[in-house]
Amino acid sequence: MEKRLSNWGNYPVISCEEQAFTQEDQLQDIIHRQPGTIARGNGRCYGDASLGIHSISTLKYDKILAFDDENGVFECQSGITLDQILDVIVPKGWFLPVTPGTKYITIGGAVASDVHGKNHHVEGSFSNHIIDMDVVNGEGQTLTCSPSRDADLFWATCGGMGLTGVITRVMFRLKAIDTAYIKQKQIKARNLDEVIRLFEEYKDYTYSMAWIDCLKKGDAFGRSILIVGEHATPEELNARQRQSPLSLPAKKKLSIPFNFPSFVLNTFSVKAFNWLYYNKNIRQEINNVVPYEPFFYPLDAILHWNRGYGKAGFVQYQFVLPLEQKEGLATILRRISDKGWGSFLAVLKVFGRQESLISFPMEGYTLALDFPVRKGLFPFLDELDELVLQFGGRIYLSKDARMKREIFWQSYPGATRFAEIVRHYNAGQRFRSLQSDRLQITPVAE
Amino acid sequence: MSSILILGASSDMAVAIARKFAKEKYNILLAARNTAALEALQQDLQIRFGVNATLHAFDAERFDSHAAFYRSLPLQPDITISVFGYLGEQEKAQQDWQEAARIIHTNYTGAVAILNVVAEDYASRKKGIIVGISSVAGERGRQSNYIYGSAKAGFTAYLSGLRNRLFHTGVHVMSVQPGFVYTRMTEHLQLPALLTAQPEAVAGAIWKGVQKKKNTIYVKWFWRYIMLIIKTIPEFIFKKLKL
Ligand SMILES: Cc1cc2nc3c(=O)[nH]c(=O)nc-3n(C[C@H](O)[C@H](O)[C@H](O)COP(=O)(O)OP(=O)(O)OC[C@H]3O[C@@H](n4cnc5c(N)ncnc54)[C@H](O)[C@@H]3O)c2cc1C
């Protein structure tokens, strides 16, 4: 069916023919019939990575195939979302090895973006936990790959934005937990130097991230709140929580039913956040035990918060810089705060070392923030891209909607090799997206 | 644990129904032509909901096999729900008897053949619930799909007669009129979003309807009124419309 589609940033919006499949032969049929198609999970990438003239929705291919709850091994079809998996595994004492900041993404999307979580510095990205997976290539064949079997396909698929083919089945390892709660610590940092020092000091914590204020200047430039956490042990729970340590109290979700006029998120809600995050935390440090949901997925409690940016949509700008580029981080952050266009809050994380072909993470600092789409934004982001490139960093493809192709080819050292592998498995370039065409990974034939 | 037999278990609607009842701790008997294609769903139900799910080969168009099929089930299900259906292509069916026969046999003859068997069993045991998924298309024939519509009209009438008969034995029969539903069967159609339900909503409505022993449910309430209006248009006007 012809539909208007856009991903989480509501930019860009395109007209697209979307088809679903529930059996592998139906998928092969779609691939054969439609040259020029791209897999789409739950549309939680921000930009144009899963948009194209045709898209293949995986959401109905969502069956759990096996769950070994003795050893923590999970096998499923690619269209299942993380929240559905959590519902099954948490009560049995298991958790996702890596989770992004929303649980409404599919496993296929987790692999294709090779997502990272708050634990990257200790546990790596999602691909580190995959045992093996199936990919249906451009000829409609199902190939099983793993780090030791067809490794080129495996590494080009992890973070490969759907360009090697459609991931259909994934088997991965889970992480054992004793409770559904997180013991967290929130520490106020006066400025950027201090938060970076705190990241150092608390680097042994499994989970860490910081909310950073992008508007403050002067001494308070980069003031932030570092949040670190560990899965709580039963002893750390209060009496009520201890009654059923592996299940969470049920909650109602709020939804934003329509697009707000764009000023709303920029003034009112930003101030509310400000108040919430800075003034409520009067104490320097807060320690408490919270359910895993608000810790990992603070924004999921408000369904469709993305509509708060209004009709024009927004882009999320996420880049990573090598560890030694602390000055670079300050330089870019200063440019952003001087401009005053970005969201008030940004997320700062530290990545650990990672060898990869095309996945985003590298050892260093990553910063992510939203920019509502407006006149002059893209030229400004182009300037930031140049800085990111100069400092040896790169932009996250899963959040990108506008990067220029030179930036991609210069900033991803594995790009050429990746494109070769894509050409091999994606014969005739059947899989292509707006993004892959824009970045010329799948150049449009003359 | 109670159990439900789902006839025509490979459709999107059937998957949603199976998950809803499994979530409510029903064991699930999945019946469809191609049981190999249901293995993933079987695993999924068992792992997600900790219930037992079994697979059973069933072909709606092989009427003679229905009695044996039902006897071969490992147990008599507490609820039987007939989900299978075939939309077909109206224009093709006008010229091609094969297509017309398939539409009629899948939606009407096949449904009657299997539900007769189930009804006899439930009547003799004086309990059980039969749910039939019919269609609003059966409420008035329209040029765009009257072969499908007429088969569904027959099915709707069958269900209401069955309900009348079995009421006296303590067996309940519920008819479901889903209206438009987003499924693979309809994904090539342009459906009006407001009028179209997700398969999960259909499943939820069926669950509630069964709890309350409803006779007929419309998944989106306004379908009842839309169809009321459509049914009350005088024939001399209706026949001129391009519906
Ligand atoms: C609130 C929020 C917070 C987020 N936080 C993080 C974070 O902390 N860390 C992080 O890494 N990411 C984060 N993300 C990004 C998100 O995790 C990724 O964009 C993810 O890939 C989205 O998955 P999806 O299922 O929605 O897929 P889509 O957005 O539909 O697709 C994303 C990409 O995956 C490809 N793809 C999807 N399914 C398949 C398949 N079966 N086979 C092949 N390719 C496929 C698509 O082609 C596309 O290139 C966040 C997003 C949101 C909205």
XYZ file of N, CA and C in Angstrom, chain A residues 1-2 18-23 26 60 62-67 77 80 84 88, chain B residues 12 15 19 37-38 40-41 43-44 47-48 182-184 186-191:
120
model
N 0.833 -1.197 0.000
C 0.000 0.000 0.000
C 0.870 1.250 0.000
N 0.500 2.197 -0.810
C 1.214 3.476 -0.878
C 0.942 4.277 0.400
N 4.754 0.074 1.049
C 5.262 -0.790 2.115
C 4.590 -2.151 2.070
N 5.388 -3.199 2.163
C 4.831 -4.550 2.172
C 5.358 -5.343 3.349
N 4.503 -6.191 3.873
C 4.919 -7.009 5.013
C 5.024 -8.461 4.579
N 5.683 -9.268 5.385
C 5.745 -10.705 5.107
C 5.633 -11.453 6.424
N 5.090 -12.655 6.353
C 5.058 -13.481 7.568
C 5.805 -14.799 7.350
N 6.108 -15.096 6.084
C 6.835 -16.322 5.757
C 8.000 -15.955 4.847
N 7.356 -15.440 1.093
C 6.736 -14.156 0.731
C 7.797 -13.067 0.630
N 5.636 -7.946 11.077
C 4.813 -9.147 11.245
C 5.662 -10.407 11.330
N 7.688 -11.710 13.567
C 8.012 -11.339 14.950
C 7.927 -12.510 15.927
N 8.238 -13.708 15.466
C 8.058 -14.858 16.352
C 9.329 -15.166 17.153
N 9.090 -15.579 18.386
C 10.200 -16.077 19.209
C 10.399 -17.533 18.825
N 11.622 -17.901 18.477
C 11.854 -19.267 17.984
C 12.403 -20.176 19.074
N 13.185 -19.627 19.971
C 13.727 -20.448 21.059
C 14.206 -19.537 22.175
N 14.052 -20.010 23.383
C 14.570 -19.268 24.530
C 15.088 -20.299 25.523
N 12.713 -14.147 15.228
C 12.626 -13.496 13.934
C 12.908 -12.006 14.129
N 10.545 -8.685 15.785
C 10.063 -8.570 17.166
C 10.717 -7.340 17.810
N 8.790 -6.512 23.613
C 8.186 -7.848 23.668
C 9.176 -8.870 24.231
N 9.223 -11.231 28.085
C 9.410 -12.673 28.231
C 10.640 -13.002 29.089
N -3.119 -13.008 9.655
C -2.698 -12.027 10.666
C -3.706 -11.948 11.805
N -3.250 -14.924 14.123
C -2.083 -14.793 14.996
C -2.428 -13.917 16.202
N -2.562 -15.126 20.114
C -1.766 -14.481 21.161
C -2.650 -13.960 22.288
N 4.271 -23.988 8.111
C 4.394 -22.534 8.198
C 3.983 -22.007 9.575
N 3.390 -22.884 10.391
C 2.931 -22.429 11.704
C 3.878 -22.795 12.836
N 6.752 -21.657 13.665
C 7.300 -20.495 14.380
C 6.261 -19.944 15.354
N 5.019 -19.875 14.905
C 3.963 -19.361 15.784
C 3.760 -20.285 16.989
N 6.002 -22.186 18.493
C 7.083 -21.908 19.446
C 6.818 -20.600 20.180
N 6.464 -19.602 19.377
C 6.254 -18.257 19.908
C 5.212 -18.266 21.032
N 6.605 -20.120 24.161
C 7.658 -19.404 24.885
C 7.119 -18.133 25.545
N 6.341 -17.381 24.791
C 5.839 -16.125 25.348
C 4.885 -16.331 26.507
N -6.418 -4.162 8.932
C -5.093 -4.145 8.293
C -4.483 -5.539 8.375
N -4.423 -6.225 7.255
C -3.766 -7.531 7.237
C -3.024 -7.642 5.913
N -2.301 -8.726 5.758
C -1.636 -8.949 4.473
C -2.659 -9.057 3.349
N -5.234 -7.341 2.940
C -5.755 -6.036 2.511
C -4.653 -5.003 2.293
N -3.363 -5.420 2.375
C -2.330 -4.377 2.360
C -2.208 -3.659 1.018
N -2.737 -4.268 -0.049
C -2.669 -3.576 -1.342
C -3.857 -2.633 -1.541
N -4.787 -2.631 -0.605
C -5.952 -1.755 -0.721
C -5.718 -0.448 0.029
N -6.322 0.615 -0.453
C -6.269 1.890 0.270
C -7.422 1.896 1.260
N -7.156 1.669 2.507
C -8.233 1.616 3.487
C -8.293 2.916 4.276
